Short mmCIF file of C-alpha atoms and ligand atoms in Angstrom, two decimals:
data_model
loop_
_atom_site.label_atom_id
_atom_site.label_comp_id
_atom_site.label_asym_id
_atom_site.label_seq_id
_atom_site.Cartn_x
_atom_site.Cartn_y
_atom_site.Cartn_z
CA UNK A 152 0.38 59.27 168.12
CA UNK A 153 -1.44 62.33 166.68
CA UNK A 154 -1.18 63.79 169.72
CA UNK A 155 2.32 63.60 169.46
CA UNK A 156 2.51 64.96 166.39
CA UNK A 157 0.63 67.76 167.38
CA UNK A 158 2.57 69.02 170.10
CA UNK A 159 5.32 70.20 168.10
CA UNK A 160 3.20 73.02 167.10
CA UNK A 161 3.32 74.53 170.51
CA UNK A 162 7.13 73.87 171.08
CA UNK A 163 8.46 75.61 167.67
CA UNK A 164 6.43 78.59 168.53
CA UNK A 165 6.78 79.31 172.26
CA UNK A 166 7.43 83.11 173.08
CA UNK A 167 10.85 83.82 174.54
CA UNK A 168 9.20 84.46 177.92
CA UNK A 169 7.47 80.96 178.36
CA UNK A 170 10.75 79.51 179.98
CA UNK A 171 9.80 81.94 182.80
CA UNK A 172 6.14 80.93 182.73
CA UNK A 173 7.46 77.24 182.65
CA UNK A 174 8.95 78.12 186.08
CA UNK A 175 6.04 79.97 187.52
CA UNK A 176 3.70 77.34 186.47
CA UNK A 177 5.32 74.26 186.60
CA UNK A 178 2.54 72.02 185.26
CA UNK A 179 1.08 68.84 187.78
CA UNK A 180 -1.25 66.85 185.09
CA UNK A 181 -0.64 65.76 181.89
CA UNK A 182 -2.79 67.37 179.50
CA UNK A 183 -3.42 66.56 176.15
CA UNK A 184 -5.63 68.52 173.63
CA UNK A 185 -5.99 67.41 170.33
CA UNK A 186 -9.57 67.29 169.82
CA UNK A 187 -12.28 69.92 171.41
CA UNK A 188 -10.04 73.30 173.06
CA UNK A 189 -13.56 74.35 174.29
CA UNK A 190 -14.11 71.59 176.54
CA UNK A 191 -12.66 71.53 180.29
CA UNK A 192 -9.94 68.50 180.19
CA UNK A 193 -11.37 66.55 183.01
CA UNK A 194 -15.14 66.48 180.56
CA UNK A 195 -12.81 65.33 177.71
CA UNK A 196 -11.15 63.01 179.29
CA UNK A 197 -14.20 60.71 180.18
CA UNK A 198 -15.76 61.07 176.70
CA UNK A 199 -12.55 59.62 175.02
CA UNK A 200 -9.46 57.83 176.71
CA UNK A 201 -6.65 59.61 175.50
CA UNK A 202 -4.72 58.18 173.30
CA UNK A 203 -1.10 58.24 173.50
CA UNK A 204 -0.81 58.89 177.19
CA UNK A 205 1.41 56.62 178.40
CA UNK A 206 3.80 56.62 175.15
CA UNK A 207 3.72 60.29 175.73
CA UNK A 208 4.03 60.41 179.77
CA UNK A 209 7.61 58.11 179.28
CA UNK A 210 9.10 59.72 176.08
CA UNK A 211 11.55 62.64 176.63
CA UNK A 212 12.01 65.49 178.53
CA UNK A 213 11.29 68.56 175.94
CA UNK A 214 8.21 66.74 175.00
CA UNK A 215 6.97 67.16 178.64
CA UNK A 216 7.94 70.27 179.53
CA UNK A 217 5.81 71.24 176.10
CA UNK A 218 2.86 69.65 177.35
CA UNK A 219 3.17 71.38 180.62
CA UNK A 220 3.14 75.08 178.73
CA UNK A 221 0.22 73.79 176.82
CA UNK A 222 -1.62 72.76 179.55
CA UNK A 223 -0.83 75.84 181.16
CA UNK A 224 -2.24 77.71 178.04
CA UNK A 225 -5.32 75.52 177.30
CA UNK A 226 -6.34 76.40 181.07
CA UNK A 227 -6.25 80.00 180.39
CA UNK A 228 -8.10 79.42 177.24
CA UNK A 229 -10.71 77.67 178.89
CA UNK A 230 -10.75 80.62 180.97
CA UNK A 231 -11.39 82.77 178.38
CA UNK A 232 -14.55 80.65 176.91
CA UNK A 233 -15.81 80.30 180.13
CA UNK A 234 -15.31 84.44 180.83
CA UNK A 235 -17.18 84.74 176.91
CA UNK A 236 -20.12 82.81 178.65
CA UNK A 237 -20.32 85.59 181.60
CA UNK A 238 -18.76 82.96 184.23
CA UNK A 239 -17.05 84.67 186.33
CA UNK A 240 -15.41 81.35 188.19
CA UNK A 241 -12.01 80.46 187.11
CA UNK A 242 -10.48 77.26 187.03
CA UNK A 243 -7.29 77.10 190.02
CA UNK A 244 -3.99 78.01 187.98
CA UNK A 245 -2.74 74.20 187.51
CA UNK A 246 -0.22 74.23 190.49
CA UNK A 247 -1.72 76.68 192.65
CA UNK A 248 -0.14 80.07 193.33
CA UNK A 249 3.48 80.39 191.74
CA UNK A 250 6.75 80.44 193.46
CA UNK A 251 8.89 83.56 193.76
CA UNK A 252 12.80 83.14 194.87
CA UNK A 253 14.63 85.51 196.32
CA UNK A 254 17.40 84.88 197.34
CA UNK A 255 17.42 81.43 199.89
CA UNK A 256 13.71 82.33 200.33
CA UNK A 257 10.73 81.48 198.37
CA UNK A 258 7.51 82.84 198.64
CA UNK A 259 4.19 82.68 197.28
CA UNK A 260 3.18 85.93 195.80
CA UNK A 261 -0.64 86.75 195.73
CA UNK A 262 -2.39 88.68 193.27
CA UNK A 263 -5.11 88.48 191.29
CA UNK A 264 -4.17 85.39 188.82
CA UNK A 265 -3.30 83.10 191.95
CA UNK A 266 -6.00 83.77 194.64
CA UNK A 267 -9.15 82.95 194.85
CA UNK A 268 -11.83 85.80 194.38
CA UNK A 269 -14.40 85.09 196.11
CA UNK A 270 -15.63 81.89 198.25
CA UNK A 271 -17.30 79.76 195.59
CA UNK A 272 -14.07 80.43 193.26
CA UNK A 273 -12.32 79.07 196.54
CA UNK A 274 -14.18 76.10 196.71
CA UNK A 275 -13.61 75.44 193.03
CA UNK A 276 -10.27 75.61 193.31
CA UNK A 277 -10.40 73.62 196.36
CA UNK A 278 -12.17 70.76 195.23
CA UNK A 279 -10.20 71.03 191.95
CA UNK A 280 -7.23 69.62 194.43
CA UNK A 281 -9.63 67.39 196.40
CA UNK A 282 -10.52 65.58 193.10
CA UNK A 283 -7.29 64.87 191.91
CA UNK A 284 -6.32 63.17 194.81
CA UNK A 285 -9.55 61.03 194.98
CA UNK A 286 -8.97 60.43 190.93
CA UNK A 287 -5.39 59.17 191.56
CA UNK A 288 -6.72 56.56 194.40
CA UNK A 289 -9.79 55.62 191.98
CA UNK A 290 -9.09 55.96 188.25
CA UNK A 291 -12.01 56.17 185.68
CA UNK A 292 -11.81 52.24 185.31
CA UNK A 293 -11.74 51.28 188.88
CA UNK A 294 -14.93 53.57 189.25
CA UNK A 295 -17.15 52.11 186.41
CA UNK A 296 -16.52 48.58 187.85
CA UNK A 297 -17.63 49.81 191.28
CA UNK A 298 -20.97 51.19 189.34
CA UNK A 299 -22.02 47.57 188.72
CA UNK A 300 -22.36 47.06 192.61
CA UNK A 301 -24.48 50.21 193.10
CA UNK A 302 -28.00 50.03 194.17
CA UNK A 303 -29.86 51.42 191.21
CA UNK A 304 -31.13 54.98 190.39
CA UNK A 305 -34.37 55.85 191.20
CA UNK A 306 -36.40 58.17 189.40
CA UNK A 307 -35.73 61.83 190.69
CA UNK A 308 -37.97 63.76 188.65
CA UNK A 309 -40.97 61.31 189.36
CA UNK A 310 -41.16 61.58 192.89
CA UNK A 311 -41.13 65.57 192.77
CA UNK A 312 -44.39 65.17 190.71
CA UNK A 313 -45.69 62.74 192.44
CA UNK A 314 -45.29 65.06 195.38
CA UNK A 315 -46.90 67.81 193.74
CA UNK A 316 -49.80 65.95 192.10
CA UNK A 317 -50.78 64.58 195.76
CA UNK A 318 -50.30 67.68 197.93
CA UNK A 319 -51.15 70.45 195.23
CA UNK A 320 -47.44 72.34 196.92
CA UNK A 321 -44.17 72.01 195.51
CA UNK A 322 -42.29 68.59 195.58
CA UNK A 323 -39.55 69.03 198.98
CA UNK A 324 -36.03 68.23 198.20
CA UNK A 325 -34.95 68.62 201.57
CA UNK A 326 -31.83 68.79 202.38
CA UNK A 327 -29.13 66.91 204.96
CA UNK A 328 -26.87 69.64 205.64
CA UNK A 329 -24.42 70.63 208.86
CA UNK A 330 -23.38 73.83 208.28
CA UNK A 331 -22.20 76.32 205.11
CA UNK A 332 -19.80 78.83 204.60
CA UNK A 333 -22.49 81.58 204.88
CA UNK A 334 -24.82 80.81 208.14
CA UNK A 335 -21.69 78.42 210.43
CA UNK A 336 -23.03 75.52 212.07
CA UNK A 337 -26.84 74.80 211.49
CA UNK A 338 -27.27 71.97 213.83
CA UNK A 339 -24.96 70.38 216.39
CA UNK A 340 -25.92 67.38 217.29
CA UNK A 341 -26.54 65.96 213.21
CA UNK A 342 -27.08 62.42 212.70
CA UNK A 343 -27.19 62.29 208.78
CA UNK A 344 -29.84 59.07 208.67
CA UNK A 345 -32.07 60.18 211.34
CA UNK A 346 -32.50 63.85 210.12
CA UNK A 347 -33.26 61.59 206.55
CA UNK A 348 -35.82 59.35 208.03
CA UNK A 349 -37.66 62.60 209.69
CA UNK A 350 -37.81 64.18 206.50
CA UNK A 351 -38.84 61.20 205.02
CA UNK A 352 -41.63 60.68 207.60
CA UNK A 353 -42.35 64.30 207.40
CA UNK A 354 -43.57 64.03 203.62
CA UNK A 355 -40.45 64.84 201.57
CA UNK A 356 -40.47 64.00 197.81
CA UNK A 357 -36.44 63.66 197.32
CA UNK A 358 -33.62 64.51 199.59
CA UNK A 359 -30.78 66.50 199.26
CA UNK A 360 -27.11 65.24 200.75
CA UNK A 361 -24.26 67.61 201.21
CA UNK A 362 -21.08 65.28 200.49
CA UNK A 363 -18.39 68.15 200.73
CA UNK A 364 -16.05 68.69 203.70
CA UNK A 365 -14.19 71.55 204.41
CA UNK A 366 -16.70 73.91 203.61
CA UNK A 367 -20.43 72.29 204.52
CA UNK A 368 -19.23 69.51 206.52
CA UNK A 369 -20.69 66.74 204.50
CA UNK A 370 -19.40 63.44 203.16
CA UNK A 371 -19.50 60.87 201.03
CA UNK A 372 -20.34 58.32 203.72
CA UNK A 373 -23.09 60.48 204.82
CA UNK A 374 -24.45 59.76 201.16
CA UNK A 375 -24.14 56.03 201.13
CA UNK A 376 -25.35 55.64 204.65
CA UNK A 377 -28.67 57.11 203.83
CA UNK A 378 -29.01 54.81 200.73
CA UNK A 379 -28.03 52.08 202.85
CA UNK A 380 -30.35 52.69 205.57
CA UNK A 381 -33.16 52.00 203.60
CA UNK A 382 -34.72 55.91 202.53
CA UNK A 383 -36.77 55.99 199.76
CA UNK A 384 -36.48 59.11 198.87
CA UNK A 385 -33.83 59.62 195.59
CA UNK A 386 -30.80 61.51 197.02
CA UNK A 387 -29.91 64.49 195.55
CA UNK A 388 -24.95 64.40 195.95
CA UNK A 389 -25.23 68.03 196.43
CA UNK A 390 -21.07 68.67 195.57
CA UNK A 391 -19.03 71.10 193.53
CA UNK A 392 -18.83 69.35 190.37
CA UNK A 393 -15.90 70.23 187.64
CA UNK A 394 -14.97 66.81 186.46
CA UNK A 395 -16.87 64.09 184.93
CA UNK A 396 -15.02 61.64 187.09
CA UNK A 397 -17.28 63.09 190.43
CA UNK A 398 -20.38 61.85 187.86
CA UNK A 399 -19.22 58.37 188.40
CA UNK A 400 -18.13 58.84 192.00
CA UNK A 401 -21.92 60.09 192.84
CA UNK A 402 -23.23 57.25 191.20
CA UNK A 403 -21.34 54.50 192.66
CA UNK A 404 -21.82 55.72 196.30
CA UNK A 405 -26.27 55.52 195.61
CA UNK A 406 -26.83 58.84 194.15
CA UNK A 407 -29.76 59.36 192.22
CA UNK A 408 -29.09 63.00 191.26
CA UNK A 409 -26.34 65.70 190.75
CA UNK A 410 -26.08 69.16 190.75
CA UNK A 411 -24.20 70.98 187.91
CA UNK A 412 -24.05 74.73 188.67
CA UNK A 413 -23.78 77.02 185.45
CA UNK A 414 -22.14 79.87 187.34
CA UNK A 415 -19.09 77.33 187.40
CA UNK A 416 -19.45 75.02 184.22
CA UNK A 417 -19.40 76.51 180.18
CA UNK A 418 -22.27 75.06 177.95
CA UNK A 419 -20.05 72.04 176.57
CA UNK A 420 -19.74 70.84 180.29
CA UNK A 421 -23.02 71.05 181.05
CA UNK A 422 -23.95 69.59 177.55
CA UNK A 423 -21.80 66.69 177.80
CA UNK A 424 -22.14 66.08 181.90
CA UNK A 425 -25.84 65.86 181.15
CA UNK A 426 -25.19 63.30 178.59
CA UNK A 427 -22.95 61.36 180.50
CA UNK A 428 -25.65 61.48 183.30
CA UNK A 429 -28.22 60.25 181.19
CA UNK A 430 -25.87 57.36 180.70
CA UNK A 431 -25.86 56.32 184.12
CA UNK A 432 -29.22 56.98 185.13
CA UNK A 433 -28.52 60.19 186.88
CA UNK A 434 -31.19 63.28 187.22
CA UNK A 435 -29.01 66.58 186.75
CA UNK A 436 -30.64 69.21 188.37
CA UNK A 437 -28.87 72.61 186.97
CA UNK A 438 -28.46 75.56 189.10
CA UNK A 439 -28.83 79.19 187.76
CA UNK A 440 -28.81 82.25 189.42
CA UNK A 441 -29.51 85.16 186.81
CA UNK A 442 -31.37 85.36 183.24
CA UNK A 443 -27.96 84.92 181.48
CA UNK A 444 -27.41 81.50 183.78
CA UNK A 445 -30.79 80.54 182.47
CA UNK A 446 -30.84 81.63 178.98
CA UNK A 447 -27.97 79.54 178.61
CA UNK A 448 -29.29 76.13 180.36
CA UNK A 449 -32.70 77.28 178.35
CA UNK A 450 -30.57 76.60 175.52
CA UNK A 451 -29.21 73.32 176.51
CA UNK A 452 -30.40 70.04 174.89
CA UNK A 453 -32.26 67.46 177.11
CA UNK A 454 -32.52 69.82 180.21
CA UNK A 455 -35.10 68.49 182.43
CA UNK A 456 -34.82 70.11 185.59
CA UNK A 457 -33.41 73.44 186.45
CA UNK A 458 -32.99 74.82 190.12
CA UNK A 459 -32.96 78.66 190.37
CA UNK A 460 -30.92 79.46 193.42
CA UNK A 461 -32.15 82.73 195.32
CA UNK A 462 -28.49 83.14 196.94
CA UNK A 463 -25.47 83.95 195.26
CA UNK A 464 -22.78 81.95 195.46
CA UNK A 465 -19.87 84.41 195.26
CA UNK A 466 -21.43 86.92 197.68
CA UNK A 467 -24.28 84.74 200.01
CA UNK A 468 -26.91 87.37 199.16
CA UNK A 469 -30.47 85.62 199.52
CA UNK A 470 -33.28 87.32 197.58
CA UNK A 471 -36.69 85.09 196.91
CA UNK A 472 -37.64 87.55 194.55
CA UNK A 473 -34.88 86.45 192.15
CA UNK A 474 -37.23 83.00 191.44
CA UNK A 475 -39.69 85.17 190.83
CA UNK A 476 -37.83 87.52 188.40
CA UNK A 477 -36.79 84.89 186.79
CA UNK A 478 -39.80 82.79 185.76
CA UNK A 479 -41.31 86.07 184.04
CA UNK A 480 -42.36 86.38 180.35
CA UNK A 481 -40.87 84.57 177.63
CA UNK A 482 -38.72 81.97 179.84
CA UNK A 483 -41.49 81.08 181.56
CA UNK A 484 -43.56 80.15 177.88
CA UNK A 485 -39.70 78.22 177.53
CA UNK A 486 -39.67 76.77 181.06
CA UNK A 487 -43.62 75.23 180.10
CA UNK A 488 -43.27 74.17 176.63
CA UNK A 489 -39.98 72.08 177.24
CA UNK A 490 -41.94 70.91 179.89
CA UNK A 491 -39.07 71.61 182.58
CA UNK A 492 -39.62 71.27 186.28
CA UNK A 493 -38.58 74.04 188.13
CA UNK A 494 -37.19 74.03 191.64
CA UNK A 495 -36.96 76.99 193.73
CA UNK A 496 -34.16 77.03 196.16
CA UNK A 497 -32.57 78.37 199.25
CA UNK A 498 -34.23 80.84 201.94
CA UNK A 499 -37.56 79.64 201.86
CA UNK A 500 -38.73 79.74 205.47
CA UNK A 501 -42.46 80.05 206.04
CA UNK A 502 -45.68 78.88 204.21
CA UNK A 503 -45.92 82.73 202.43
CA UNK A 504 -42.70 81.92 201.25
CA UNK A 505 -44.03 78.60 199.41
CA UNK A 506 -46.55 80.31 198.16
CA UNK A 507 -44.91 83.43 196.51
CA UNK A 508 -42.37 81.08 194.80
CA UNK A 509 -45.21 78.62 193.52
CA UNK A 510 -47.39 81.88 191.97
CA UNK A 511 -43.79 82.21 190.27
CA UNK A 512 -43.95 78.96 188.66
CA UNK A 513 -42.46 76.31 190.73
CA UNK A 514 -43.17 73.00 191.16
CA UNK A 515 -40.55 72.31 193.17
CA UNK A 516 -38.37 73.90 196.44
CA UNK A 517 -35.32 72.95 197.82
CA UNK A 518 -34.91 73.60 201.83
CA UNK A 519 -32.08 73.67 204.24
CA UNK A 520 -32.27 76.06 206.57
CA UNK A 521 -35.29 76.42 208.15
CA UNK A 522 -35.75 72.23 208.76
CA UNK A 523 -32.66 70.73 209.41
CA UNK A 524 -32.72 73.39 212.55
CA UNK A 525 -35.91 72.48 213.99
CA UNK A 526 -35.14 69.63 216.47
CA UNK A 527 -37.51 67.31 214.82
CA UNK A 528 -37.22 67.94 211.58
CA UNK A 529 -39.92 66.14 209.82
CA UNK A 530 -41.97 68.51 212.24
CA UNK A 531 -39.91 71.33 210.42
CA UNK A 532 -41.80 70.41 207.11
CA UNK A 533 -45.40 70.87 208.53
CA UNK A 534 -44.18 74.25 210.00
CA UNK A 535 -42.57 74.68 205.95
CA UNK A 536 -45.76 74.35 204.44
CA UNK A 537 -48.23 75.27 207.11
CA UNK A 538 -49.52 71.81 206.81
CA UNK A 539 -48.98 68.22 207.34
CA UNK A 540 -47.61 66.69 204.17
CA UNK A 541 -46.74 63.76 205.23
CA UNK A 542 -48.33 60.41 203.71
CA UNK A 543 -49.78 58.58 206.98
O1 IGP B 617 -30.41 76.27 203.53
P1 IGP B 617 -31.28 76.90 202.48
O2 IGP B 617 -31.19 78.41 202.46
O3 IGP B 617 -32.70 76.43 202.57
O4 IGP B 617 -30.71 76.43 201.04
C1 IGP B 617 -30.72 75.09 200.63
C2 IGP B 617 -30.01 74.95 199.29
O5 IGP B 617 -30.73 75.67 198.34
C3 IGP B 617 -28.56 75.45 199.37
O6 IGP B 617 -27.90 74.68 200.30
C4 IGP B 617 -27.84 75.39 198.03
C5 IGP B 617 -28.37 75.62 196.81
N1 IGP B 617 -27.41 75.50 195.85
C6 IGP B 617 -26.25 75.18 196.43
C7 IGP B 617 -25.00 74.92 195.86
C8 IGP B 617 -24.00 74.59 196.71
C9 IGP B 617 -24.18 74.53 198.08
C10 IGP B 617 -25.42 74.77 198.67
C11 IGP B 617 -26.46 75.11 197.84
#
């Protein structure tokens, strides 16, 4: 009932305005901070039940209507930290765009609090809806039962080495993927296992499965159908993750490894998702895309694998060079004496390309592109490399 107790705070002292923000936001989860304001709700909520919750969800109306300001507040503070960190991805205001009345009408006004600003803040906000929905069918509970039926987590980080110790090129993480928001449709005719087996076949260390919809045209499905078919290769659930919960999810549909992108998650997510990973057996692989990206996952406890992405999210611009740029100097003396693998990813096409990112400092590549397009694409790897990797 601390909680409770502390809510009063925010009710005694609301500005004169907040009935109007109370109307503009009207609030669609039940939020409740008492402990950590720095840390994103859904990250709080699986570290610590919350306490309270259901005595608070059935007591009065005031109480509710407080909790629905706060929650609208704690989201723009979280805003704010994440802004202090140089993320420039906000979380979706907590029911979407507001409402404006005029008259009988009722519109949704856009401006810049209430629309996304670019596509990866889109898909954010997107899966930010997708999530709660799934969350609502599965709870937390339901999900770590489900965990005790999932085939177990293979070691992620293992086979990239493995790769690299018996080829002397990067370990492959190649990856199952339809389309993206930036180059359409990459292949038409896509049958999820058999593009896995190729690559497989073809010599890949670890695959990578795209398990969002609406924007790659991946699933879930596609994810455990692969496990079930009998791949070796750990799977990589490539998915926009911003809640624990999707930790959980991953693992109890055979994923081996996540990806946590630091253009979209503050240090305390990425701190505590890692640890909650680690729990479960999951490899986090964590995406950066610019020295301040990596100076902060450089900073990160118990970081074993970072992936520096050559295109930016928020605009699609592809540049190699940025692996490159990256891996100079001082990080790189980081990068080695954590002893971090490295995986360079997106627009690597030929075997110059390989190369160039390798002389950077990778041991590691993650490909899309340029192999799920080829029609056989465990051919696509030999053309990759200029050589066949494969282990026949
Ligand atoms: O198809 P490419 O250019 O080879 O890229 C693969 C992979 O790097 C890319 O799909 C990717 C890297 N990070 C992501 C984050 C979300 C979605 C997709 C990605």
């Amino acid at each position: 009932m601390e909680a409770v107790a502390s809510l009063k705070s925010p009710f005694q002292s609301l500005p004169p305005f907040s009935s109007t923000l109370r109307s503009f936001f009207p609030p669609s989860r039940l939020y409740i901070s008492t402990r950590n304001p720095f840390l994103t709700s859904s990250v709080q909520a699986q570290m610590e039940p919350i306490e309270g919750s259901a005595a608070i969800a059935s007591s009065s109306e005031p109480v509710e209507e407080i909790l629905k300001v706060k929650e609208w507040e704690v989201g723009m503070f979280q805003n704010e930290v994440a802004a202090s960190q140089g993320i420039r991805i906000r979380r979706r205001p907590p029911t979407g765009p507001p409402l404006h009345y005029v008259g009988p009408f009722e519109f949704r006004l856009q401006n810049e609090g209430n629309t996304p600003r670019n596509i990866l803040e889109e898909i954010v906000w997107n899966k930010g809806v997708e999530v709660a929905k799934l969350k609502e069918r599965k709870p937390l509970i339901a999900l770590k039962k489900a965990l005790a039926n999932a085939p177990p987590a293979r070691d992620f980080i293992g086979a990239l080495k493995a790769a690299y110790e018996r080829t002397a090129l990067p370990g492959l993480i190649a990856e199952v993927k339809k389309a993206s928001p930036s180059r359409g449709i990459l292949r038409e005719d896509f049958n999820p296992v058999e593009i896995a087996q190729a690559y497989e076949k073809g010599g890949a260390a670890c695959l990578s499965v795209l398990t969002d919809e609406k924007y790659f045209k991946g699933s879930f499905e596609n994810l455990e159908l692969i496990r079930k078919a009998g791949v070796k290769c750990p799977l990589l659930c490539k998915e926009f993750i911003i809640d624990a919960w999707q930790l959980y999810y991953a693992r109890s549909k055979g994923a081996d490894a996540v990806l946590l992108i630091a253009a979209v998650l503050p240090d305390l997510d990425i701190k505590y998702m890692v640890k909650i990973c680690k729990l479960l057996g999951l490899t986090a692989l964590v995406e950066v895309h610019d020295e301040r990206e990596f100076d902060r996952v450089l900073g990160i406890e118990g970081i074993e694998l970072i992936g520096i992405n050559n295109r930016n999210l928020e605009t699609f611009e592809l540049d190699i060079s940025i692996t490159k740029k990256l891996l100079e100097g001082e990080r790189r003396k980081i990068v080695h004496e954590k002893n971090i693998t490295i995986v360079g990813e997106s627009g690597l096409f030929t075997p110059d390309d390989i190369a160039y990112v390798q002389e950077a400092g990778v041991k590691a590549v993650l490909v899309g592109e340029s192999i799920v397009k080829q029609s056989d694409p465990g051919k696509g790897i030999s053309i990759l490399f200029g050589k066949d990797v494969s282990q026949s």
